[in-house]
C-alpha positions in Angstrom: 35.2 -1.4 -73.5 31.8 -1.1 -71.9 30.5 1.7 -70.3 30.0 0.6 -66.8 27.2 3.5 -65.0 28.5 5.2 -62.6 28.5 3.6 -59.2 26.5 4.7 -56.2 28.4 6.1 -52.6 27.2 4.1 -49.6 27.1 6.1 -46.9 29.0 5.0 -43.6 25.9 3.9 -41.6 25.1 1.8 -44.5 28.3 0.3 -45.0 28.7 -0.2 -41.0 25.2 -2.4 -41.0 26.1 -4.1 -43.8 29.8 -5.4 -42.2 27.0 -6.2 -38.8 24.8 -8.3 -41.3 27.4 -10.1 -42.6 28.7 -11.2 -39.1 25.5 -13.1 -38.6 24.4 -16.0 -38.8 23.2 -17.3 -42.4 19.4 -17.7 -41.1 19.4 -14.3 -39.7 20.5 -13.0 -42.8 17.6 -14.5 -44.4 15.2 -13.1 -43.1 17.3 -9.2 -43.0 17.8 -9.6 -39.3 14.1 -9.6 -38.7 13.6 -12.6 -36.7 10.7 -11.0 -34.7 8.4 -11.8 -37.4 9.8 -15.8 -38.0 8.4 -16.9 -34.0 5.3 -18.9 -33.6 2.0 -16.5 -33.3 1.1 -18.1 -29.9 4.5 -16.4 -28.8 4.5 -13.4 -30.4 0.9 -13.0 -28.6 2.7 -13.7 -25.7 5.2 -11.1 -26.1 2.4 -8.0 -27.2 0.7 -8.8 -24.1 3.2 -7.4 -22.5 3.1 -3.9 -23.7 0.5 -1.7 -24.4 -1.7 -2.2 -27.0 -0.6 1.0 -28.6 3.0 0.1 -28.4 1.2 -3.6 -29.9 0.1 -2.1 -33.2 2.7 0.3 -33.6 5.2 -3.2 -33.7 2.4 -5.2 -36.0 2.6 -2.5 -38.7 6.0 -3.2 -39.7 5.4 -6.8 -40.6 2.2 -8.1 -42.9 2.5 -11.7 -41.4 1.7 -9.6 -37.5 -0.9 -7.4 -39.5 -3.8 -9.1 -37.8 -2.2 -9.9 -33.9 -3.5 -6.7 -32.4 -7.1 -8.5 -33.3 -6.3 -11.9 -30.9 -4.8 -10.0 -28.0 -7.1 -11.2 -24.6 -6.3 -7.6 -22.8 -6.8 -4.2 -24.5 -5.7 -1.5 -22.4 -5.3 2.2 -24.4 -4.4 3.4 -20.9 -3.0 7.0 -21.8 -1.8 10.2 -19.6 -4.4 13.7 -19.5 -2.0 15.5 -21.6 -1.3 12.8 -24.2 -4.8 11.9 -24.2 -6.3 15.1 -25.6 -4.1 15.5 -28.5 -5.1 11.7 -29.7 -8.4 11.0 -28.8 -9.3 10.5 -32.2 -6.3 8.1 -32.4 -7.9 5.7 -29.3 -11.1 5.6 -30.8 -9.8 4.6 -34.2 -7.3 1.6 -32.7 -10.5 0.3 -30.5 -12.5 0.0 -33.6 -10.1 -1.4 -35.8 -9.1 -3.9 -33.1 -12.7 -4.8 -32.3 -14.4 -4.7 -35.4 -11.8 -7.3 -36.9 -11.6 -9.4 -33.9 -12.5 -13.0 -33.9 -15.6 -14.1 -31.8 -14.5 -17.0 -30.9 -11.8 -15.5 -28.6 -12.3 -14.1 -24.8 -11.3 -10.6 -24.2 -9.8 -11.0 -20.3 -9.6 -7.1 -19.9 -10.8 -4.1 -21.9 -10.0 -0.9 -20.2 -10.3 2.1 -22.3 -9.5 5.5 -21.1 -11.2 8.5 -23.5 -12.5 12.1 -23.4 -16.0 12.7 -23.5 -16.4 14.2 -26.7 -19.5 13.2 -28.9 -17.3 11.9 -31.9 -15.3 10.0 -29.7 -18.1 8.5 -27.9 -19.8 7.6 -31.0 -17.3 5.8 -32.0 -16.3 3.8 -28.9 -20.0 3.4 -27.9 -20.8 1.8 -31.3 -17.6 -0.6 -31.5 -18.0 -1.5 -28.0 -21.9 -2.0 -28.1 -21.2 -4.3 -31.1 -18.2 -6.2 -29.5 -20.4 -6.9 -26.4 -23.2 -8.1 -28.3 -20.7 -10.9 -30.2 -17.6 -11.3 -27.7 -17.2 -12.6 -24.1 -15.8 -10.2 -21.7 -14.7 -11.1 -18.5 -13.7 -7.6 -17.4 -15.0 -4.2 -19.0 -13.9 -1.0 -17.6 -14.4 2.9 -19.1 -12.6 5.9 -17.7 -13.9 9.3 -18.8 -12.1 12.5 -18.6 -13.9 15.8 -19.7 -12.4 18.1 -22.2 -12.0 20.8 -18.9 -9.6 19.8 -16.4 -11.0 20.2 -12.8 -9.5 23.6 -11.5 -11.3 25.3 -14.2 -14.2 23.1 -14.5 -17.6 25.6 -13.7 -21.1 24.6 -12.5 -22.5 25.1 -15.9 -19.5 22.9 -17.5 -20.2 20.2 -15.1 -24.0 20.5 -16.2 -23.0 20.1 -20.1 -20.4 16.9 -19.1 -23.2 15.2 -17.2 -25.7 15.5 -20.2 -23.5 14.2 -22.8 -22.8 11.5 -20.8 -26.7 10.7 -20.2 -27.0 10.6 -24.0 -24.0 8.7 -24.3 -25.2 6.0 -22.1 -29.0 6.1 -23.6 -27.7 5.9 -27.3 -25.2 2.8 -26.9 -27.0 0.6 -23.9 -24.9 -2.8 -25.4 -21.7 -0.9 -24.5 -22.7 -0.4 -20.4 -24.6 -3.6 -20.4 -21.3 -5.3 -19.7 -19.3 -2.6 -18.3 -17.5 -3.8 -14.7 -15.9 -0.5 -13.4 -16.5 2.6 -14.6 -14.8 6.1 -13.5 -16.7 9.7 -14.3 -15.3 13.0 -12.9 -16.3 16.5 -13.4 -20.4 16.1 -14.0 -23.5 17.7 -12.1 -26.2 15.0 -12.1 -29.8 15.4 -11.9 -31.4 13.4 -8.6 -32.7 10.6 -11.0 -29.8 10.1 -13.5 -27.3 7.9 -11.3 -29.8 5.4 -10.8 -30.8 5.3 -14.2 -26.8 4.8 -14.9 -26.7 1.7 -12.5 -29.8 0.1 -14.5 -27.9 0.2 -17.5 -24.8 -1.2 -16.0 -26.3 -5.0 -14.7 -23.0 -6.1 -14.5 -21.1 -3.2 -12.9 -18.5 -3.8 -10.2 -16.8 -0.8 -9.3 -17.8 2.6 -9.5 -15.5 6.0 -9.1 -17.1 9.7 -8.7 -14.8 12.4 -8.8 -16.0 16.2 -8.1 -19.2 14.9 -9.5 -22.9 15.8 -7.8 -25.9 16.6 -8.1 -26.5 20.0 -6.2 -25.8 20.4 -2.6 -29.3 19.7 -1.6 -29.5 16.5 -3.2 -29.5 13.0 -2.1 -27.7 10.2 -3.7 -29.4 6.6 -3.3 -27.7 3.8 -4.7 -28.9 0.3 -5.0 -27.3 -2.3 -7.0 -26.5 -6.4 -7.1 -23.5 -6.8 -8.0 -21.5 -3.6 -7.0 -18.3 -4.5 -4.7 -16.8 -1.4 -4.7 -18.0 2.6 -4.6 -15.8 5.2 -4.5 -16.8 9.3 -3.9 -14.0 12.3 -3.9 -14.6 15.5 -3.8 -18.4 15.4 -4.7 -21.7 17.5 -3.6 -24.6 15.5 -2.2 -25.9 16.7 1.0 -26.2 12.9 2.2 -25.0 9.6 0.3 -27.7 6.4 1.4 -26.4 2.8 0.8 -29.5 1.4 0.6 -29.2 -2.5 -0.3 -25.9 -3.3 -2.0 -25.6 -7.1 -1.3 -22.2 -7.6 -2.5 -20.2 -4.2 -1.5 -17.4 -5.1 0.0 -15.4 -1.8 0.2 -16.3 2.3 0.4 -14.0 5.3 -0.2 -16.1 8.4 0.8 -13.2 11.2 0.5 -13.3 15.3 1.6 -17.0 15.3 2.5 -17.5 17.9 5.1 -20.4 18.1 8.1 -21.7 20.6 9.8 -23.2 24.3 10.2 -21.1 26.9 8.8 -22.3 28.7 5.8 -20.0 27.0 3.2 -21.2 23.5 4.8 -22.5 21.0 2.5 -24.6 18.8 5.7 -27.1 19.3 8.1 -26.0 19.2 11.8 -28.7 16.4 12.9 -27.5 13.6 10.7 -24.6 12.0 8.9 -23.8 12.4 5.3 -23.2 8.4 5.1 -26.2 6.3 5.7 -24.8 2.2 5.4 -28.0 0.2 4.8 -28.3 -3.5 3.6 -24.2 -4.0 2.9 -23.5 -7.3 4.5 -20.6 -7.8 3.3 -19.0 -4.4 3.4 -14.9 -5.3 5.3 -13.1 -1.9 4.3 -14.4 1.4 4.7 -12.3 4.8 4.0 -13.4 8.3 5.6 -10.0 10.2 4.1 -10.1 14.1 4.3 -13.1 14.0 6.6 -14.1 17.9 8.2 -16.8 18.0 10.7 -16.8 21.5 11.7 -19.0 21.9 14.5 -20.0 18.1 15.3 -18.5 15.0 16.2 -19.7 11.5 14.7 -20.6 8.5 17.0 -18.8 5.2 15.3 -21.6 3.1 17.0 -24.2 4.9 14.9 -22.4 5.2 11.6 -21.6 1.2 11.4 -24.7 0.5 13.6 -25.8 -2.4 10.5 -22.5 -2.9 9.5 -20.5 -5.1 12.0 -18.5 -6.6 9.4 -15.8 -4.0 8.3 -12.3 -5.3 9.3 -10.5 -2.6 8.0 -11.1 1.3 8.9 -9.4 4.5 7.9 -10.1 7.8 9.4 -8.2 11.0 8.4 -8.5 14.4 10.1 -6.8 16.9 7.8 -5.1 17.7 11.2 -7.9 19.6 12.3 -10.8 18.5 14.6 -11.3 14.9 15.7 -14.4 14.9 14.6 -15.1 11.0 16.1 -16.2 10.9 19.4 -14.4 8.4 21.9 -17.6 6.3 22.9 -17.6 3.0 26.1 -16.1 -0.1 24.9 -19.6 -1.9 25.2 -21.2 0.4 23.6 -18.9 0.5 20.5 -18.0 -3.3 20.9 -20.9 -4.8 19.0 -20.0 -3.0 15.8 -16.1 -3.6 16.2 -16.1 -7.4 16.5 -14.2 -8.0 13.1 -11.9 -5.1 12.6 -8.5 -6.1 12.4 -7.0 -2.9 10.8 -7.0 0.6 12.1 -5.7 3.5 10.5 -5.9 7.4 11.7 -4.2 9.6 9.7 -3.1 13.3 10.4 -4.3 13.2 13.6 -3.3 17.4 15.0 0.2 17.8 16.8 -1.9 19.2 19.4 -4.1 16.5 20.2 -3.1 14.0 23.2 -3.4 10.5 21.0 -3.8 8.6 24.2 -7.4 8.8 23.4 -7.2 6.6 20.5 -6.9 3.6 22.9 -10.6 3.4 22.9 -10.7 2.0 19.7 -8.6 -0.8 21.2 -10.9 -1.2 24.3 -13.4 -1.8 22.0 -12.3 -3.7 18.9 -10.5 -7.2 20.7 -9.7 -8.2 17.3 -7.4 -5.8 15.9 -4.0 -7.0 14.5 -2.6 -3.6 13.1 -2.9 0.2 14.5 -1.2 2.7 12.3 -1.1 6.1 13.6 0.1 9.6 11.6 0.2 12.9 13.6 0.3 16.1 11.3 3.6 18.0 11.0 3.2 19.5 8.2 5.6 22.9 8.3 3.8 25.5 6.6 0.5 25.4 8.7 2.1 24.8 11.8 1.2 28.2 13.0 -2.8 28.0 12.0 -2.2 25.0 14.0 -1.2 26.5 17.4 -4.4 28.8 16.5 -6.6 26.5 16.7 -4.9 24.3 19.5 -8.1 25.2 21.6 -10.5 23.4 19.5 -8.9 20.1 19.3 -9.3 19.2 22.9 -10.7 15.5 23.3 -13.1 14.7 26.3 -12.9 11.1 27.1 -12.5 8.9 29.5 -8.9 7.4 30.4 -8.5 3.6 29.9 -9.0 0.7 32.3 -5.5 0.2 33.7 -5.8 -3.2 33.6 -6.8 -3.6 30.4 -5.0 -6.0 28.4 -5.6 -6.5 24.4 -4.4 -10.5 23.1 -4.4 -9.7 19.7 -3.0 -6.7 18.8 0.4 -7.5 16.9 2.0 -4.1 15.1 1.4 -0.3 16.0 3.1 1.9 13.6 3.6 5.7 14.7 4.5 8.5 12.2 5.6 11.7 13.0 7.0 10.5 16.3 8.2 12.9 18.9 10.1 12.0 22.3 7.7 13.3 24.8 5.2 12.4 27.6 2.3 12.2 24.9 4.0 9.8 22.9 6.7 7.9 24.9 3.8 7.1 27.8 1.0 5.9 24.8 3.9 3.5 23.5 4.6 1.8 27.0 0.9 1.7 27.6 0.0 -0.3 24.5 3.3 -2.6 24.8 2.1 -3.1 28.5 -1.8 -3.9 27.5 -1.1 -5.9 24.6 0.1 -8.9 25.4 1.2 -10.6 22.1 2.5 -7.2 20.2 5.2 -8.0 18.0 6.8 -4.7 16.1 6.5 -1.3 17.1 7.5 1.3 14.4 8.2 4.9 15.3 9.2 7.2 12.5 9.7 11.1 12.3 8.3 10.9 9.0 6.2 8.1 6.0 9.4 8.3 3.5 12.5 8.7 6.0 15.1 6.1 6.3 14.4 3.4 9.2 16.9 1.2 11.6 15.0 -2.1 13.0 16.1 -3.3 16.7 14.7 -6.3 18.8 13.6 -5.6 22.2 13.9 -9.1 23.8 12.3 -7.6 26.9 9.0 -7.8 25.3 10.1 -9.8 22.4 8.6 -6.6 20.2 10.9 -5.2 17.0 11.4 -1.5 17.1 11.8 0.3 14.4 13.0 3.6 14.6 14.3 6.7 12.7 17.9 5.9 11.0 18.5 10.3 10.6 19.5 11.7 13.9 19.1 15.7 13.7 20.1 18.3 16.1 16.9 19.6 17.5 16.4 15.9 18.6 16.5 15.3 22.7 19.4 14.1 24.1 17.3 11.2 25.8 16.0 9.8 22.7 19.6 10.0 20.8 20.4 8.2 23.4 17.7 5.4 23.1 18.7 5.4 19.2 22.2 4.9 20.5 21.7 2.5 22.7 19.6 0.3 20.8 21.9 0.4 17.9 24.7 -1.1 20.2 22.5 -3.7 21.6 21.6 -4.8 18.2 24.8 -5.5 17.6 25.7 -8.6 20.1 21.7 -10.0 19.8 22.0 -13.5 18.3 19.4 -16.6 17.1 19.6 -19.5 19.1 17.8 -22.7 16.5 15.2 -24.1 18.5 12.8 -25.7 15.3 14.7 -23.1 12.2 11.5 -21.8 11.1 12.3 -18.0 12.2 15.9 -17.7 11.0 16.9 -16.4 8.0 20.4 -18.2 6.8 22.0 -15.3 5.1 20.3 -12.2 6.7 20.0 -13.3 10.4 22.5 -13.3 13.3 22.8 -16.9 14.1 26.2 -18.2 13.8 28.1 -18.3 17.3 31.7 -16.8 16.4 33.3 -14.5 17.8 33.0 -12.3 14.7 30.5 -11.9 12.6 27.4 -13.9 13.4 25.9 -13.9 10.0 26.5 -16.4 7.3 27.9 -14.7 4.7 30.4 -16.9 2.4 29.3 -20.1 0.6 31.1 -22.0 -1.7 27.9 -22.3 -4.3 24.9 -20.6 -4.8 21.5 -22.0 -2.7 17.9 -20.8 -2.8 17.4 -22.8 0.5 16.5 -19.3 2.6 15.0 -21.0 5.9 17.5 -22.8 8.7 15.7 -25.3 8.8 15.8 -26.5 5.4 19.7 -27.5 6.4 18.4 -30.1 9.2 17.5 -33.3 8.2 13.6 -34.2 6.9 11.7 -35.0 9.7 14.1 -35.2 12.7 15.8 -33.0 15.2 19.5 -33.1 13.8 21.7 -31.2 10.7 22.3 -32.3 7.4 25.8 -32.8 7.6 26.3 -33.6 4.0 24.4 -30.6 2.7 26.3 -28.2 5.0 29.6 -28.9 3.9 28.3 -28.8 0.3 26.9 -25.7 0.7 30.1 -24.1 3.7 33.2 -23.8 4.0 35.0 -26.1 6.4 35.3 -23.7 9.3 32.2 -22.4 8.8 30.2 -25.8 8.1 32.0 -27.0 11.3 30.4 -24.0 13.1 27.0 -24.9 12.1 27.4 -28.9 13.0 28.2 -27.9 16.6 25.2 -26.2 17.1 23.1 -27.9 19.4 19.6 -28.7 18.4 16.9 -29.1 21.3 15.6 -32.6 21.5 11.9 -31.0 21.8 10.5 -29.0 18.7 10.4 -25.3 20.6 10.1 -21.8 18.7 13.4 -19.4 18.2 14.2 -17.2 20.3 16.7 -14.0 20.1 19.1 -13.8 22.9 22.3 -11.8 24.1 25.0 -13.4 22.9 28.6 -13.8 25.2 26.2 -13.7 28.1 25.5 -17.0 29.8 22.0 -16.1 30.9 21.7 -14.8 27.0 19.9 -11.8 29.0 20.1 -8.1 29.0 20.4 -6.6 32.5 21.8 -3.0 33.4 23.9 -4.1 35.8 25.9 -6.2 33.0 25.8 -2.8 30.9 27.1 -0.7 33.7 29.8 -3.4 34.3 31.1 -3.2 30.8 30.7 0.3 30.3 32.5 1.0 33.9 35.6 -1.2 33.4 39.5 0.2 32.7 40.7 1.1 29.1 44.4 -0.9 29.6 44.0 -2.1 25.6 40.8 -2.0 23.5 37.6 -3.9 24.8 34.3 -4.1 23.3 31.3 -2.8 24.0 27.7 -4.3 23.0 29.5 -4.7 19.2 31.5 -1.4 19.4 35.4 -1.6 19.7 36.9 1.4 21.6 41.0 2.0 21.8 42.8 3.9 24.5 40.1 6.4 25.1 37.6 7.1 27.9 33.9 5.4 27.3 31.2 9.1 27.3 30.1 9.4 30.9 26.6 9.1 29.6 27.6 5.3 28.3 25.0 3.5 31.2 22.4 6.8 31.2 21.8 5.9 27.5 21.4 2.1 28.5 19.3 2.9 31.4 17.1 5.2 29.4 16.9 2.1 26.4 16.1 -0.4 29.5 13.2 2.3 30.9 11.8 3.2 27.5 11.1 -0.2 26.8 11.3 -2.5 29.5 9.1 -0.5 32.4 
């Protein structure tokens, strides 16, 4: 007999994959399961574009036949976190010079964005693969973001001095790597007065630039000048003025936690502003976030005296000093004629923001006014302290003022008193085509939408009701809650209502379409009526219905004119509101169960305060 050798234990995980193998199909088992590597390159491209590029080559090693996709990708993005990126910078600079060095010419690279830490061995590396990738490849986008190997908190003067010279040297030793460079971000580096324009000469094709707690010494001037910059960006950075000087294409400027004004620890001088905006034509957005004027206020009219093209504008006040000054309306007007988005953020608790309505006396164009009042907990007492200094001086508002174009104010950190509740009726009642009106407690709370057909305005409010609120304003919540309840669509052309969301089915229960019979993606009303003419499509509603509801939807009447949609009160004939009716309903006996705006009550008394809460609703918003 022969001597068979001994035979070899499988463990259980083997044996368990090899019962999983055998269940599959005979071309699966081919290939060992691995049917990743068997799809057409054009669709494995397609799949690695999808994920990082890291993630890309990690997936490429396993398989000889992907050994050389990472090489055709069109976007390279090594896009890593602080804390991952100091323990493999070495790793990033080794993938972009594999991937670039082996990379066909012949093929576009749509995006490189590399993220690094200026180290010299790391920017050798990068700055010589790069340099000879630009010199050989087309790139349509080019974008470096440089960390330092100190983090800011313990970043010193002399650090910041060290960081800005390596990266002078960096930039002077590899010039074919910035030549084509569109956005580049620096933080942490003390310039000398010369060296940022000697960076933008070596960038011809740079788009977007980033500073963060860079400078140059708080004495310095920065001057920039460039043709095809679009956007510039400055946190947290020491120049004692930043000039715009001629930036032809710069469309949009973040200048973030400067401060102005005459206090020792002051970074400006009292007599001028630290933003000069030259030759910027086409500058539309400009951001002034975590501005701090201490001892000055800043005229709007001189700060975007050549720049009357900004239609969006955001102004935050760290909840300390307005530090713009409320200026005429034809003095301001000429530099306000295409803003069409306002934001102030943070204005003080303290502060009556009735003077904001200056800016719309001014600005006829605006669309959206976002508003944020400061209620932050923990300072509320250095707050109070310094109530006294936020005091605006301005002139109240022509009463008959009206604004035609203002659409949507938005209001966080709400309160229900005179300050707020009278600036909220005087915008609804001087803007004449306002559409949604948003008051919330706080940015992240949970909202409740309401339609004020009054006004024809949607009011958004606070869903949370807490205890310190006022009874008045639970009320308004209250009552607005039960009037959304009974508000219906009537179908004039189907354009505004929304099939499954919206309240448009006259029943006596439930006015929203809820059951089908098959799935649609038809989302408009007016997609069930027939092309081109004023009646339904019969046939498609009972395809898409059930009979009783279809039915329901052919007896709507369709107005023989094309007119917009309108939101009415439904069981009312007028299809109006009045507190007379709400009185009336509120007011009558309890024999059964009646119902209330939506609200069924059984054989208990309706609150005495039923019609104060509608009366206060009506007043709110209808006075």
């Amino acid at each position: 007999m022969t001597n068979l050798p001994p035979r070899k234990m499988q463990s259980k995980a083997e044996v368990d994959s090899g019962d999983m193998l055998s269940k599959l199909p005979g071309d699966i088992q081919a290939c060992n399961g691995d049917r990743l590597s068997e799809l057409p390159a054009d669709v494995l491209l397609n799949i690695l574009e999808r994920v990082g590029t890291l993630d890309a080559v990690r997936t490429c090693i396993l398989s000889k036949r992907m050994h050389r996709l990472p090489t055709m990708l069109s976007q390279i993005v090594i896009d890593l976190s602080p804390r991952d990126l100091f323990q493999k910078s070495d790793v990033v600079a080794d993938v972009t010079n594999k991937i670039l060095s082996r990379r066909p010419p012949q093929i576009t690279i749509r995006k490189l964005k590399l993220k690094f830490v200026l180290s010299p061995p790391c920017c050798h590396s990068i700055g010589k693969s790069v340099g000879l990738a630009m010199a050989t490849h087309k790139f349509d986008a080019a974008e470096f973001e440089i960390l330092t190997p100190k983090d800011s908190h313990i970043c010193t003067d002399d650090h910041r001095v060290l960081f800005a010279d390596q990266f002078n040297n960096f930039v002077r030793d590899y010039p074919d790597a910035f030549a084509g460079l569109t956005r580049l971000h620096l933080r942490n580096m003390s310039f000398g007065e010369s060296d940022i324009p000697n960076i933008l000469r070596y960038c011809k094709v740079l788009e977007s630039l980033s500073f963060f707690m860079c400078g140059a010494g708080i004495s310095s001037v920065l001057h920039v000048e460039h043709t095809r910059l679009t956007e510039l960006v400055i946190s947290y950075c020491e120049f004692k003025r930043v000039e715009l000087s001629c930036l032809p294409k710069l469309q949009r400027v973040t200048f973030g936690n400067w401060t102005c004004g005459c206090s020792k620890k002051s970074n400006w001088p009292c007599d001028k502003s630290p933003l000069i905006l030259g030759f910027v034509p086409q500058l539309s957005k400009l951001s002034l976030p975590q501005a701090c004027l201490s001892r000055k206020t800043l005229n709007l009219s001189q700060l975007l005296a050549n720049v009357p093209t900004v239609s969006d504008l955001y102004l935050e006040f760290r909840s300390e000093k307005v530090w713009i000054r409320p200026e005429c309306p034809k003095v301001l007007a000429p530099v306000l004629t295409q803003l069409r988005s306002v934001s102030l953020d943070n204005l003080p608790e303290e502060c009556d923001i009735s003077w904001t309505m200056f800016l719309l006396e001014a600005a006829p164009s605006v669309e959206d006014l976002c508003i944020t009042v400061w209620d932050h907990k923990c300072r509320k007492e250095s707050q109070k302290s310094r109530s006294r200094k936020m005091d605006v001086h301005w002139e109240p508002s022509d009463p008959d003022f009206k604004h035609k174009n203002l659409a949507r104010l938005t209001i966080y950190g709400f309160q229900s008193d005179d300050n707020f509740i009278g600036y909220v009726r005087r915008v609804i009642q001087a803007a004449a085509n306002i559409r949604e009106v948003s008051l919330h407690d706080r940015k992240d709370w949970s909202i409740v939408k309401t339609y004020d057909y009054i006004n024809r305005v949607v009011i958004t409010l606070p869903l949370t009701v807490y205890e310190d609120v006022s009874p008045i304003w639970r009320g308004i919540e209250f009552g607005l809650e039960l009037l959304k309840k009974r508000l219906i669509w009537r179908v004039g052309n189907g354009r505004s209502i929304k099939i499954r969301r919206d309240q448009w089915v006259p029943r006596k229960r439930g006015l929203k379409m809820t059951n089908f019979i098959r799935r649609t993606r038809l989302r408009w009303a007016n997609q069930l009526m027939l092309p081109g003419e004023r009646e339904w499509s019969v046939p498609l509603i009972h395809q898409l219905f059930y009979p009783f509801n279809a039915e329901t939807i052919c007896n709507i009447k369709i107005p023989l004119v094309e007119i917009e949609d309108c939101i009415t009160r439904h069981y009312e004939k007028s299809g109006n509101f009045s507190v007379k009716s709400a009185y009336r309903l509120a007011a009558q006996p309890m024999k059964r169960t009646i119902e209330v705006f939506g609200i069924s009550f059984g054989k208990q008394k309706l609150p005495q305060k039923s019609g104060s809460l509608m009366e206060n609703c009506y007043r709110y918003f209808g006075n």
